[in-house]
JSON list of C-alpha atoms in Angstrom, two decimals:
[
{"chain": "A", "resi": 1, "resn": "UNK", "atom": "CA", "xyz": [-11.62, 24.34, -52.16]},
{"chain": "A", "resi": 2, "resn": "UNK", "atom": "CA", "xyz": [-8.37, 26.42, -52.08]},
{"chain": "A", "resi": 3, "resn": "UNK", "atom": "CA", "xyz": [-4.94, 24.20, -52.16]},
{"chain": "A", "resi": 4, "resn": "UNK", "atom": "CA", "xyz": [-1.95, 25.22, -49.71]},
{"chain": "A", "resi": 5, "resn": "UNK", "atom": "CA", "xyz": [-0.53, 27.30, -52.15]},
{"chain": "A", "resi": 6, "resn": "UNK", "atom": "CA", "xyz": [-3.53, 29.25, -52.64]},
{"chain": "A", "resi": 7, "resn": "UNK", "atom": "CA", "xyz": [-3.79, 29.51, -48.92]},
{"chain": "A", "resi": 8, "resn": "UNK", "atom": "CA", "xyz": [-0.46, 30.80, -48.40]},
{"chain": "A", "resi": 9, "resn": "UNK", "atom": "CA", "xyz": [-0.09, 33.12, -50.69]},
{"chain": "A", "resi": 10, "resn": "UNK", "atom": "CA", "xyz": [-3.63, 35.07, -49.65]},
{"chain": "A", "resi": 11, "resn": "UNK", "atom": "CA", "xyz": [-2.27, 34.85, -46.20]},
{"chain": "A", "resi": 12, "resn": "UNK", "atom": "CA", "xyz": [0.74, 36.58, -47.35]},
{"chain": "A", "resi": 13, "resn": "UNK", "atom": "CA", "xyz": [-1.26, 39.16, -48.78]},
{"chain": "A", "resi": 14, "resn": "UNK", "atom": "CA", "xyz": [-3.10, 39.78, -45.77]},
{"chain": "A", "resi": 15, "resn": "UNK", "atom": "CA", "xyz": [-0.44, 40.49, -43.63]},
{"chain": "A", "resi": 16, "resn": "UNK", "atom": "CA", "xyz": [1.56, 42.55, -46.16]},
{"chain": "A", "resi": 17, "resn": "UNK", "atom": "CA", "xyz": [-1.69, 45.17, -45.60]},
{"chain": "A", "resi": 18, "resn": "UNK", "atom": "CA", "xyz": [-0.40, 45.83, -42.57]},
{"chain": "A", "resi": 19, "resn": "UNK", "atom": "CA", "xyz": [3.03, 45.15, -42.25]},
{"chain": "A", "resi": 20, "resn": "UNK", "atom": "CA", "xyz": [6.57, 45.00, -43.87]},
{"chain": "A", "resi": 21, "resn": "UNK", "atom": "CA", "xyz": [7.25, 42.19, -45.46]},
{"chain": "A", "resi": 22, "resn": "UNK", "atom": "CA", "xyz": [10.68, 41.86, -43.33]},
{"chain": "A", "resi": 23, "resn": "UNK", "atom": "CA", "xyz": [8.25, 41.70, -40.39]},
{"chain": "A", "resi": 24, "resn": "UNK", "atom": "CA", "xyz": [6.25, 38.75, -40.84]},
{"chain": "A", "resi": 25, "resn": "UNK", "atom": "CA", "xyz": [7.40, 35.79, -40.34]},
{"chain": "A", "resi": 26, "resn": "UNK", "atom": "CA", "xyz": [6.89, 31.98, -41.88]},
{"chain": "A", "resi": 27, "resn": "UNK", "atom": "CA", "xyz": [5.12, 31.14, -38.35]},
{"chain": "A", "resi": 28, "resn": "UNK", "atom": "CA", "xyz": [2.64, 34.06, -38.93]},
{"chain": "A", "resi": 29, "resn": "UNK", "atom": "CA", "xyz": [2.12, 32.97, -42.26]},
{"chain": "A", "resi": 30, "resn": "UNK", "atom": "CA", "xyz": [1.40, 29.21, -41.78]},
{"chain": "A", "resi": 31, "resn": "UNK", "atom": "CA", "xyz": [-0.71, 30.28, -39.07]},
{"chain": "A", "resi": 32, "resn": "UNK", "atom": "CA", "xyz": [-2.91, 32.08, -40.78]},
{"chain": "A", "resi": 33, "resn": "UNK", "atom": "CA", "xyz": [-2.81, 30.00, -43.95]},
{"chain": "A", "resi": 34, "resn": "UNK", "atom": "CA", "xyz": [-3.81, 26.60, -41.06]},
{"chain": "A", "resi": 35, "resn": "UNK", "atom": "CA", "xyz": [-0.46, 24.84, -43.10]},
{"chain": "A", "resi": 36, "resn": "UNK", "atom": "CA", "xyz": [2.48, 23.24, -41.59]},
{"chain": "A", "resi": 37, "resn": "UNK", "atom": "CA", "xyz": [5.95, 24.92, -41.61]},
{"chain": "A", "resi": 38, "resn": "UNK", "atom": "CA", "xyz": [7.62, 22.59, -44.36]},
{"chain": "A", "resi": 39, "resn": "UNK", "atom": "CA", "xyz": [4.87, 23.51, -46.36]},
{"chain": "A", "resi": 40, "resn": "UNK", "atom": "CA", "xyz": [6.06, 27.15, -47.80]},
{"chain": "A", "resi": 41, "resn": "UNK", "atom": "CA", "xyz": [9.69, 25.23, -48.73]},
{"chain": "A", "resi": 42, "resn": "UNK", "atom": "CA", "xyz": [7.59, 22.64, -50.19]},
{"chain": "A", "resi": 43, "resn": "UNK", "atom": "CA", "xyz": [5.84, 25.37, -52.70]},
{"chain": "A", "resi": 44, "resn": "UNK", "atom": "CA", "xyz": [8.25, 27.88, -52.64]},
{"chain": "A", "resi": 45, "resn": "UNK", "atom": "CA", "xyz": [11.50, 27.03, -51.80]},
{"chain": "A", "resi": 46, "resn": "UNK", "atom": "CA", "xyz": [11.65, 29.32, -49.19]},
{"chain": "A", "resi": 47, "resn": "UNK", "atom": "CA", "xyz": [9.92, 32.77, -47.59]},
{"chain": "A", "resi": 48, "resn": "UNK", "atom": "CA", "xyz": [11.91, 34.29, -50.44]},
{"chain": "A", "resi": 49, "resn": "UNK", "atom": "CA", "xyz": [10.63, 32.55, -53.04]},
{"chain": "A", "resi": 50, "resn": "UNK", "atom": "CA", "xyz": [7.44, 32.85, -51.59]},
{"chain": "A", "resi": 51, "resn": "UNK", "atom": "CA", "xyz": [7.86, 36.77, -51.64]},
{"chain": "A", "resi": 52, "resn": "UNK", "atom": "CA", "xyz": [8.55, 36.79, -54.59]},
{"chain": "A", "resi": 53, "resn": "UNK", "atom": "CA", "xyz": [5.82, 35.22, -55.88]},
{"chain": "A", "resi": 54, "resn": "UNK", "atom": "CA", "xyz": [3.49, 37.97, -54.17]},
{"chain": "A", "resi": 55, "resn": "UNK", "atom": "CA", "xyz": [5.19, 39.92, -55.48]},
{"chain": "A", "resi": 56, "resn": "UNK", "atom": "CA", "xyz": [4.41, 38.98, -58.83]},
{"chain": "A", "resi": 57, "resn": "UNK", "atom": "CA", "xyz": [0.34, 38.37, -58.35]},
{"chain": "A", "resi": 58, "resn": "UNK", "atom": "CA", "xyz": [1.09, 42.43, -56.63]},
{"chain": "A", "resi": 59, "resn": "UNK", "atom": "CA", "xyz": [2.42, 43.21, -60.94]},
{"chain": "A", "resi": 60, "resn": "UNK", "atom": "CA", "xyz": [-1.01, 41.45, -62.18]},
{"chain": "A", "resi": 61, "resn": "UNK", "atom": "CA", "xyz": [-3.07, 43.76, -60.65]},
{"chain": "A", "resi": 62, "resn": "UNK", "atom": "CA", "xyz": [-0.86, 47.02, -61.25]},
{"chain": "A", "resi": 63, "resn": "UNK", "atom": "CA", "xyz": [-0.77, 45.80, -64.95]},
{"chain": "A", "resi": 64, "resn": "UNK", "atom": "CA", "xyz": [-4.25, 45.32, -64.69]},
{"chain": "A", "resi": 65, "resn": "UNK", "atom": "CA", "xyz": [-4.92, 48.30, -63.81]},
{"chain": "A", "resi": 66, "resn": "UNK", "atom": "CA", "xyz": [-2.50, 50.19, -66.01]},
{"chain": "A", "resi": 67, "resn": "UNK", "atom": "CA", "xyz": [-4.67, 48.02, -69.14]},
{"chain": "A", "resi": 68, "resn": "UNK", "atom": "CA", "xyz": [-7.45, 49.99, -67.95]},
{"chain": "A", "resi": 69, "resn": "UNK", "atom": "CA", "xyz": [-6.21, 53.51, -68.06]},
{"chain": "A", "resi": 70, "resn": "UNK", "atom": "CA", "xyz": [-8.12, 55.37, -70.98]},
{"chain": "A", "resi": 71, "resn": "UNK", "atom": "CA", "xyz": [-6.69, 56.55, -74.01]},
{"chain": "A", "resi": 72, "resn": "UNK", "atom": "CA", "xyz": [-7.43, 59.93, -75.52]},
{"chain": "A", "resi": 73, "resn": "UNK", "atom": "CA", "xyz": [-6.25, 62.18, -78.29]},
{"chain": "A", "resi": 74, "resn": "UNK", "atom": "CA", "xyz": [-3.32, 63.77, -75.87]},
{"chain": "A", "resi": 75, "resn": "UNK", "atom": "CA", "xyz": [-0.76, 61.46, -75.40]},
{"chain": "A", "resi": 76, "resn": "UNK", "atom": "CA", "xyz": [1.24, 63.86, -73.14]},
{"chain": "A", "resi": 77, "resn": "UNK", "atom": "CA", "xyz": [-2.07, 63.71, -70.79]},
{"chain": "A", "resi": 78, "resn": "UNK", "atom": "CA", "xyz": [-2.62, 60.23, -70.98]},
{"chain": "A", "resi": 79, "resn": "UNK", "atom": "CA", "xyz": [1.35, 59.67, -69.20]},
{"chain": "A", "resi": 80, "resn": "UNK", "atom": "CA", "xyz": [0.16, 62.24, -66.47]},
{"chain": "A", "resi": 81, "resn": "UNK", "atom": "CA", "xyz": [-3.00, 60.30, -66.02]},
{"chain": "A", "resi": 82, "resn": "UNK", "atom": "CA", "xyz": [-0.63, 57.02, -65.79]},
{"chain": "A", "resi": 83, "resn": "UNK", "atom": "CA", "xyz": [1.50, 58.28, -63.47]},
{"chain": "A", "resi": 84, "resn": "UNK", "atom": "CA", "xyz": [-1.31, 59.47, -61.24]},
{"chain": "A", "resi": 85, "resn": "UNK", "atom": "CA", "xyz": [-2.42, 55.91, -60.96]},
{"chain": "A", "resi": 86, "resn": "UNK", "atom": "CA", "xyz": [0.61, 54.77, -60.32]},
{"chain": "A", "resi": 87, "resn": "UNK", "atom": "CA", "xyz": [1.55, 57.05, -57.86]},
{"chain": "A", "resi": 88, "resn": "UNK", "atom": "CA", "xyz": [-2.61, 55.94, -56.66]},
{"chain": "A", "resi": 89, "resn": "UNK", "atom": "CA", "xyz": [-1.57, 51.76, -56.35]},
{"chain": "A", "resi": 90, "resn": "UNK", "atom": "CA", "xyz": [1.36, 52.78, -54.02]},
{"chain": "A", "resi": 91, "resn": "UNK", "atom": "CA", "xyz": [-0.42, 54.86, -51.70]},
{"chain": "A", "resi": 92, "resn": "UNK", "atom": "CA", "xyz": [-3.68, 51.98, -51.79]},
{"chain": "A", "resi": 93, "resn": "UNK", "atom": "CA", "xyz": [-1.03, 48.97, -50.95]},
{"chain": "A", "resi": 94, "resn": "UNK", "atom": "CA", "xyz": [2.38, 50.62, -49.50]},
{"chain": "A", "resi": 95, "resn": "UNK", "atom": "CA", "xyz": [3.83, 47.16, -48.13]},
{"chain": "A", "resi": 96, "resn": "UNK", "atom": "CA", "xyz": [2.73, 45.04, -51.09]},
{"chain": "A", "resi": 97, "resn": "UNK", "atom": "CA", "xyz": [4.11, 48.18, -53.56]},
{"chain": "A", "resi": 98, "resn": "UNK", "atom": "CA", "xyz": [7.68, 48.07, -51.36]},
{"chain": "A", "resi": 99, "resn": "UNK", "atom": "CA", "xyz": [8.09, 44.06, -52.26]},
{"chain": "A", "resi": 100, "resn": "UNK", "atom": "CA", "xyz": [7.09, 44.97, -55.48]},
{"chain": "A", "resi": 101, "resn": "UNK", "atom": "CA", "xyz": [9.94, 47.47, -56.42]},
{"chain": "A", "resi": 102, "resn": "UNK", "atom": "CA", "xyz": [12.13, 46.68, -53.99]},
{"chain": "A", "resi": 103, "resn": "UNK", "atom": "CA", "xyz": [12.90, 42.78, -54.02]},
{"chain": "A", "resi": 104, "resn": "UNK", "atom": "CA", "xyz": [15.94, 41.28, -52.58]},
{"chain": "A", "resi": 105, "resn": "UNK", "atom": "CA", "xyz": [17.92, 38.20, -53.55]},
{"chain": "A", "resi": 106, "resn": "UNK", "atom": "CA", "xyz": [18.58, 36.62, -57.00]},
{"chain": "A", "resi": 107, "resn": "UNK", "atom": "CA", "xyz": [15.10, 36.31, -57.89]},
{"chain": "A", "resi": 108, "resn": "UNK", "atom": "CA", "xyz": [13.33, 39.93, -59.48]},
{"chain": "A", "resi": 109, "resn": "UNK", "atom": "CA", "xyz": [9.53, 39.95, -61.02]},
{"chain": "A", "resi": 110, "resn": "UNK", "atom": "CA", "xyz": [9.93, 39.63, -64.07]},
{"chain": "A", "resi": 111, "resn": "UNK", "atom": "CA", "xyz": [6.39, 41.60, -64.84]},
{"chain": "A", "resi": 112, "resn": "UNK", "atom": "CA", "xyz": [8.82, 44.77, -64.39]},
{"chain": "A", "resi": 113, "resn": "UNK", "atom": "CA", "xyz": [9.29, 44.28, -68.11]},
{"chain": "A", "resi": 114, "resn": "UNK", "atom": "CA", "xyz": [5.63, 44.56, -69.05]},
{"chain": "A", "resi": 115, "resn": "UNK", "atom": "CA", "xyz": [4.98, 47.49, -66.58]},
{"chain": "A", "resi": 116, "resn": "UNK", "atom": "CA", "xyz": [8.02, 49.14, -69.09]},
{"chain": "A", "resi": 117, "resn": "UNK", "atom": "CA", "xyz": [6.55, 48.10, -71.95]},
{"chain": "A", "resi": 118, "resn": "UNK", "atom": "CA", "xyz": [3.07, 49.27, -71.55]},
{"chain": "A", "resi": 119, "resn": "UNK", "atom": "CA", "xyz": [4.52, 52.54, -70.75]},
{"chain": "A", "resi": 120, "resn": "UNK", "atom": "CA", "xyz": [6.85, 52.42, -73.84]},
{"chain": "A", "resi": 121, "resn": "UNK", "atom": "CA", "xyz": [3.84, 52.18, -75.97]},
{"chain": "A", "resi": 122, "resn": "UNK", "atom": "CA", "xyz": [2.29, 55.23, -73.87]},
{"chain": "A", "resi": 123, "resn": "UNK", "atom": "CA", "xyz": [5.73, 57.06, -74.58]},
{"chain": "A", "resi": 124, "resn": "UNK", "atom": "CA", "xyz": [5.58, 56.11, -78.65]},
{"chain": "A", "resi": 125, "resn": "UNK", "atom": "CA", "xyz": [2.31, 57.91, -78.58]},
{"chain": "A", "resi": 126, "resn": "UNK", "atom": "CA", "xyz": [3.47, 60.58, -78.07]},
{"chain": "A", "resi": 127, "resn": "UNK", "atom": "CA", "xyz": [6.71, 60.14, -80.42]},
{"chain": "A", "resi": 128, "resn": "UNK", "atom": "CA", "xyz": [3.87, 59.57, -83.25]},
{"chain": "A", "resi": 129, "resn": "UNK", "atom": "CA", "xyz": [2.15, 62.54, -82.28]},
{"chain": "A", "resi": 130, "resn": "UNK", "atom": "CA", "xyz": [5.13, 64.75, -82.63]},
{"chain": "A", "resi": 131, "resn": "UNK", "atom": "CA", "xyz": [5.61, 65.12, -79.14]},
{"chain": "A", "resi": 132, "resn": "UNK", "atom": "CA", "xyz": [8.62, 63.33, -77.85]},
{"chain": "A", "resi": 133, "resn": "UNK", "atom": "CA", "xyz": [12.01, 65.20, -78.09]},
{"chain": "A", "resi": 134, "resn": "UNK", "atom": "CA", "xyz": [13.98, 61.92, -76.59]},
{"chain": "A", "resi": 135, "resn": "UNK", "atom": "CA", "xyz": [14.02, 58.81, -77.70]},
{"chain": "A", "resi": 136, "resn": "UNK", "atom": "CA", "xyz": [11.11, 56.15, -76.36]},
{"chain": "A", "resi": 137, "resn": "UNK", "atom": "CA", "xyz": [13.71, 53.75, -74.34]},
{"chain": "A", "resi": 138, "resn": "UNK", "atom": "CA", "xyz": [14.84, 56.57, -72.42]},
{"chain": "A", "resi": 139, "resn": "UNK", "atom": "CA", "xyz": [11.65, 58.73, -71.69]},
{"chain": "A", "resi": 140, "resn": "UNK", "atom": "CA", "xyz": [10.11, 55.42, -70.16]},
{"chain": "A", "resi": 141, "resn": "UNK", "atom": "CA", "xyz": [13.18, 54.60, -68.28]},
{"chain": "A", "resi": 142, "resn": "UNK", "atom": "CA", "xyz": [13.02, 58.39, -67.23]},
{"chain": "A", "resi": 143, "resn": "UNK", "atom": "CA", "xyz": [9.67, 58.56, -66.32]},
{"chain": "A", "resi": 144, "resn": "UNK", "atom": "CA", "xyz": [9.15, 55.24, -64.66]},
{"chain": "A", "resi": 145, "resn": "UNK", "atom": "CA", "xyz": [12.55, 55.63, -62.55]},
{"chain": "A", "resi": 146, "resn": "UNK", "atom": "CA", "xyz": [10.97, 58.98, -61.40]},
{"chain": "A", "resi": 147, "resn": "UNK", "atom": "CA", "xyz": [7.43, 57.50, -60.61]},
{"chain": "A", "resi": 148, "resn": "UNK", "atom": "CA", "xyz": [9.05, 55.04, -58.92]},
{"chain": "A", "resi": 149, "resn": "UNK", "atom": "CA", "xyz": [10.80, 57.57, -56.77]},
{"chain": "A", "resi": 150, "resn": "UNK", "atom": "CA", "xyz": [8.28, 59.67, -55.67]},
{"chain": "A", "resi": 151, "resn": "UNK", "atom": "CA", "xyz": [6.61, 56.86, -54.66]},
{"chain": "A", "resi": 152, "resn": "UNK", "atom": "CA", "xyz": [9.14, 55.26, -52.41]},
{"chain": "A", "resi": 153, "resn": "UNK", "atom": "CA", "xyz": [9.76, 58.67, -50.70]},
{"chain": "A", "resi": 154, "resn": "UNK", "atom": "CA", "xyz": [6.37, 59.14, -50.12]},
{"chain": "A", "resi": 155, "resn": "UNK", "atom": "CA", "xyz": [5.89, 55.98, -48.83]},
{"chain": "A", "resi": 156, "resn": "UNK", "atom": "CA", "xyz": [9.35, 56.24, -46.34]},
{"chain": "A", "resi": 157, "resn": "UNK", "atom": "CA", "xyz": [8.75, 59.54, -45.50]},
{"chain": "A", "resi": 158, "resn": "UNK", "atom": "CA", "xyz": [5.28, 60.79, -45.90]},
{"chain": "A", "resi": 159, "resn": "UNK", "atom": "CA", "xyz": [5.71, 63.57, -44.09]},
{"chain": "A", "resi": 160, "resn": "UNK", "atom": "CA", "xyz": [7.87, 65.28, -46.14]},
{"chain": "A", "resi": 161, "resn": "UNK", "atom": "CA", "xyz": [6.95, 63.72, -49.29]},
{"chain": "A", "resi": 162, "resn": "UNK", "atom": "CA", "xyz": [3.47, 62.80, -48.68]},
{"chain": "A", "resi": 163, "resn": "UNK", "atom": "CA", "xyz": [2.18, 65.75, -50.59]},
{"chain": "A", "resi": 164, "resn": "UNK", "atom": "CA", "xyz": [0.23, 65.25, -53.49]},
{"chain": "A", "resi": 165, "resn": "UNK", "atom": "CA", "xyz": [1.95, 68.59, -55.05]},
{"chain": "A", "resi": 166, "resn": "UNK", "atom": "CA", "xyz": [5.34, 67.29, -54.86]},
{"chain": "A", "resi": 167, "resn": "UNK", "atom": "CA", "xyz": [4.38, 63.83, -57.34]},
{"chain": "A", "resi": 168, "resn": "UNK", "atom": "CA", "xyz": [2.40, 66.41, -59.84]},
{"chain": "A", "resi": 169, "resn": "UNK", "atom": "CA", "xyz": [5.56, 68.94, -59.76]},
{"chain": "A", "resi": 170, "resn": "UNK", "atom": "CA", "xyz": [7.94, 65.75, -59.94]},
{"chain": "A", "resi": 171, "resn": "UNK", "atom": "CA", "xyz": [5.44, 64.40, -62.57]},
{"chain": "A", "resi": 172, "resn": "UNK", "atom": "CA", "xyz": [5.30, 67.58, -65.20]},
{"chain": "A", "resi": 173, "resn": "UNK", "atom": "CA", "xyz": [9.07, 67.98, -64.32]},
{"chain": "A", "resi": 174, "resn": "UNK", "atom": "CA", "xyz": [10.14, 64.81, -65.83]},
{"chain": "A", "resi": 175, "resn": "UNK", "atom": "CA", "xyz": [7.27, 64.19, -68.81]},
{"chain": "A", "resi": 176, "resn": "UNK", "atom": "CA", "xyz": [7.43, 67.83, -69.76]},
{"chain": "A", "resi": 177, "resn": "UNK", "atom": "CA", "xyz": [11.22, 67.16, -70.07]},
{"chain": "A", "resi": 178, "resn": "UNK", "atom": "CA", "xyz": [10.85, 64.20, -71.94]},
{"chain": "A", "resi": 179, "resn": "UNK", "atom": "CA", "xyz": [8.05, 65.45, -74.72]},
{"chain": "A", "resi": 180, "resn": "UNK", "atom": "CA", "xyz": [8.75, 69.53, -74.35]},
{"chain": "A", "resi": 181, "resn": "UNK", "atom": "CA", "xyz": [5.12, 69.94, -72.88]},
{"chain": "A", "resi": 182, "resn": "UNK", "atom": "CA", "xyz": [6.62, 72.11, -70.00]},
{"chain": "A", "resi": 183, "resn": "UNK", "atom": "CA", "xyz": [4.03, 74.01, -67.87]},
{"chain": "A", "resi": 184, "resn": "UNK", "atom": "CA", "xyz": [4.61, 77.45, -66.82]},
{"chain": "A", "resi": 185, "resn": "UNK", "atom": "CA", "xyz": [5.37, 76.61, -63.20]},
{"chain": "A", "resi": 186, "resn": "UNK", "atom": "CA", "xyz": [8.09, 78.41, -61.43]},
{"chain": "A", "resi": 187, "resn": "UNK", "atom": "CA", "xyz": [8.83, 75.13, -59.75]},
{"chain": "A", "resi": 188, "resn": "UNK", "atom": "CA", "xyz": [9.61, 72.64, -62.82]},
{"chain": "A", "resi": 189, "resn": "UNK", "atom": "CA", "xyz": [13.41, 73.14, -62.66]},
{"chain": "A", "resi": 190, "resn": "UNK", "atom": "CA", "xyz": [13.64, 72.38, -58.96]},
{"chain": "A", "resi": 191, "resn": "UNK", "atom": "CA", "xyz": [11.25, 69.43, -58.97]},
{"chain": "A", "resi": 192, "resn": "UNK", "atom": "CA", "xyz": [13.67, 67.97, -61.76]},
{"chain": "A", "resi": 193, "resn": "UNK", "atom": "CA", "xyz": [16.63, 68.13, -59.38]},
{"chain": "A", "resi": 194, "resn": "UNK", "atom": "CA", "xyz": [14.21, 66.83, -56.42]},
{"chain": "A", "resi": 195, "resn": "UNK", "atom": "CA", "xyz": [13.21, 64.08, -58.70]},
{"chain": "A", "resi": 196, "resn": "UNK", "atom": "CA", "xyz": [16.55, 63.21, -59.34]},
{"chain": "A", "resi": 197, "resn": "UNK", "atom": "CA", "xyz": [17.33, 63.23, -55.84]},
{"chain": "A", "resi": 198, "resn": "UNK", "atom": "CA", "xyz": [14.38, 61.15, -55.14]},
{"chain": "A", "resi": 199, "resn": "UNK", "atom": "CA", "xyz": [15.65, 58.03, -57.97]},
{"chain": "A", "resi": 200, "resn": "UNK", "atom": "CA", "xyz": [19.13, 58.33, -56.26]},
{"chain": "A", "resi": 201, "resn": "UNK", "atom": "CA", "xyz": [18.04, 57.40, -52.45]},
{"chain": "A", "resi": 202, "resn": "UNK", "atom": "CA", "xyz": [17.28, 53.98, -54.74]},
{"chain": "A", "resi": 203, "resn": "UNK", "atom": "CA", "xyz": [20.74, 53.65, -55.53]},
{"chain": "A", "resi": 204, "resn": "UNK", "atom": "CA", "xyz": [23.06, 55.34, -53.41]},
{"chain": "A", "resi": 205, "resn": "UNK", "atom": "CA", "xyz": [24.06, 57.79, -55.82]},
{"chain": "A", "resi": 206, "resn": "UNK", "atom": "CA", "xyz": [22.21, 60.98, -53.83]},
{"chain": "A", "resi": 207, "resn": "UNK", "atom": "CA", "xyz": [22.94, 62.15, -50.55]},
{"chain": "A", "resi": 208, "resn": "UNK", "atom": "CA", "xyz": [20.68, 63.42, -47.77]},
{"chain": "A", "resi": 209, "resn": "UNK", "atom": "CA", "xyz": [22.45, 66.69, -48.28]},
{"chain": "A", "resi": 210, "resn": "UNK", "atom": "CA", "xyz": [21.04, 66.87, -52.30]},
{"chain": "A", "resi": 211, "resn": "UNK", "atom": "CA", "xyz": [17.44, 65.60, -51.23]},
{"chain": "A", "resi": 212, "resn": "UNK", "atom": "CA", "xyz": [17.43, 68.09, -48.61]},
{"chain": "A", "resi": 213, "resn": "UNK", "atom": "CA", "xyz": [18.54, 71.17, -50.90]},
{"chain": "A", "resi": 214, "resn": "UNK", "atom": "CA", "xyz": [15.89, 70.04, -53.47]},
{"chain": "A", "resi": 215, "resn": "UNK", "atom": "CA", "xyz": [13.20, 70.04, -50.77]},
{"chain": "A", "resi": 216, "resn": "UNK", "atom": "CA", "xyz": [13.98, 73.23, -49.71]},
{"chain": "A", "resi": 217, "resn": "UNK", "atom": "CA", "xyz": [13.95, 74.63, -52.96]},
{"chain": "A", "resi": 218, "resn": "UNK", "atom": "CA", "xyz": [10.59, 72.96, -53.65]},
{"chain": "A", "resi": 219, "resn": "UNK", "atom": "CA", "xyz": [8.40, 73.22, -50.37]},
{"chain": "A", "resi": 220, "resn": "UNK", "atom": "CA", "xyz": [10.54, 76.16, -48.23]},
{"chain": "A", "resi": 221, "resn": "UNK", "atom": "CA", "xyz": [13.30, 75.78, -45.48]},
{"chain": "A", "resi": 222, "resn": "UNK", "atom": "CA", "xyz": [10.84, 74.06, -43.27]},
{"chain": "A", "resi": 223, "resn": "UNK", "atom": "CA", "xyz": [10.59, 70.68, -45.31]},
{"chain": "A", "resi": 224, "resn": "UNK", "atom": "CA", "xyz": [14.14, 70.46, -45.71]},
{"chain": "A", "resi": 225, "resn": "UNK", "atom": "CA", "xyz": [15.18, 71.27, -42.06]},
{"chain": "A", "resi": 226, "resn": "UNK", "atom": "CA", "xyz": [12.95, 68.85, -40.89]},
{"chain": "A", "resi": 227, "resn": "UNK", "atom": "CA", "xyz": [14.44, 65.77, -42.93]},
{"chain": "A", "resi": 228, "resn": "UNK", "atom": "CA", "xyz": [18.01, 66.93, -41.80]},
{"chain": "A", "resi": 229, "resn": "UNK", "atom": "CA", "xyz": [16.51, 66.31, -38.41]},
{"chain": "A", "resi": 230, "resn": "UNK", "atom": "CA", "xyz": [15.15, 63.47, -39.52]}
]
């Protein structure tokens, strides 16, 4: 038999598949989970601490699944193939994958650090194949900031970003950078700036005017008028 904690935090779950996790609310949750209210402060210290841990149970399973990815004798393709399943989770679980990368408050999943590790062991792959003209620390920090940021956008504005070209352009943009593995694609150079673009909406760094100009570079006038709309 499942114990309140269990309860609540697969009733969490269930409504973060359908909703924001600003928009549910402890009521919804201890409704569903048939516990009282004191009960989440009780286990979690509060709906924050209770995101939170969802949050981290949302890393086990993108770990999980980044364990499984297959290794072959091209490094370079093995970080596309990772980035595809990345870019795969978000799409599959958009509210969980916002609480994930975006927390709020003191308290930050901590798996973050694995999720950069296993991809810093992708990265020194390549570096011990020859094929990395960075260092490690800062392709992974490159590549994961970019993932990361495609996703997001996507997910925000799907639309404009929903696209599966834009995350392979942003994708051989920023690993082709990283281990010189360019592809002949007239559209590298702008998809660097758009994935630039895309990491800065995370921090306040870019402005609607730069992720507008790299959208219109990328996709046409079309894209980029209709986010200044927007």
């Amino acid at each position: 038999m499942s114990t309140a904690r269990e309860r609540i935090l697969e009733a969490t779950e269930e409504l973060l598949a359908t909703k924001d996790a600003l928009a549910i609310s402890t009521r919804a949750i201890c409704d569903r989970a048939k516990v009282g209210m004191p009960e989440i402060y009780r286990q979690f210290g509060d709906k924050q601490g209770l995101l939170t841990a969802v949050a981290d149970i949302g890393f086990e399973r993108f770990l999980a699944a980044k364990r499984q990815n297959p290794l072959t004798d091209d490094p370079v393709a093995d970080l596309r193939t990772a980035w595809d399943s990345h870019v795969a989770f978000a799409l599959r679980n958009p509210y969980l994958y916002r609480l994930m990368f975006t927390p709020t408050g003191d308290a930050k999943p901590q798996a973050i650090k694995e999720a950069q590790a296993i991809l810093l062991k992708a990265v020194e792959r390549c570096r011990d194949a020859g094929r990395l003209r960075t260092t490690p620390e800062l392709a992974g920090q490159s590549i994961l900031s970019a993932n990361v940021g495609v996703c997001m956008m996507a997910l925000s504005f799907p639309d404009l970003f929903g696209d599966s070209e834009i995350s392979t352009a942003v994708r051989d943009a920023v690993i082709g950078q990283a281990t010189g593995d360019e592809r002949e694609d007239t559209r590298i150079g702008t998809a660097t700036v758009l994935a630039q673009a895309l990491v800065g909406t995370l921090t306040g760094a870019a402005t609607p005017g730069s992720v507008a100009a790299a959208l219109d570079r990328l996709t046409g006038a079309e894209g980029a008028g209709l986010l200044a709309r927007g």
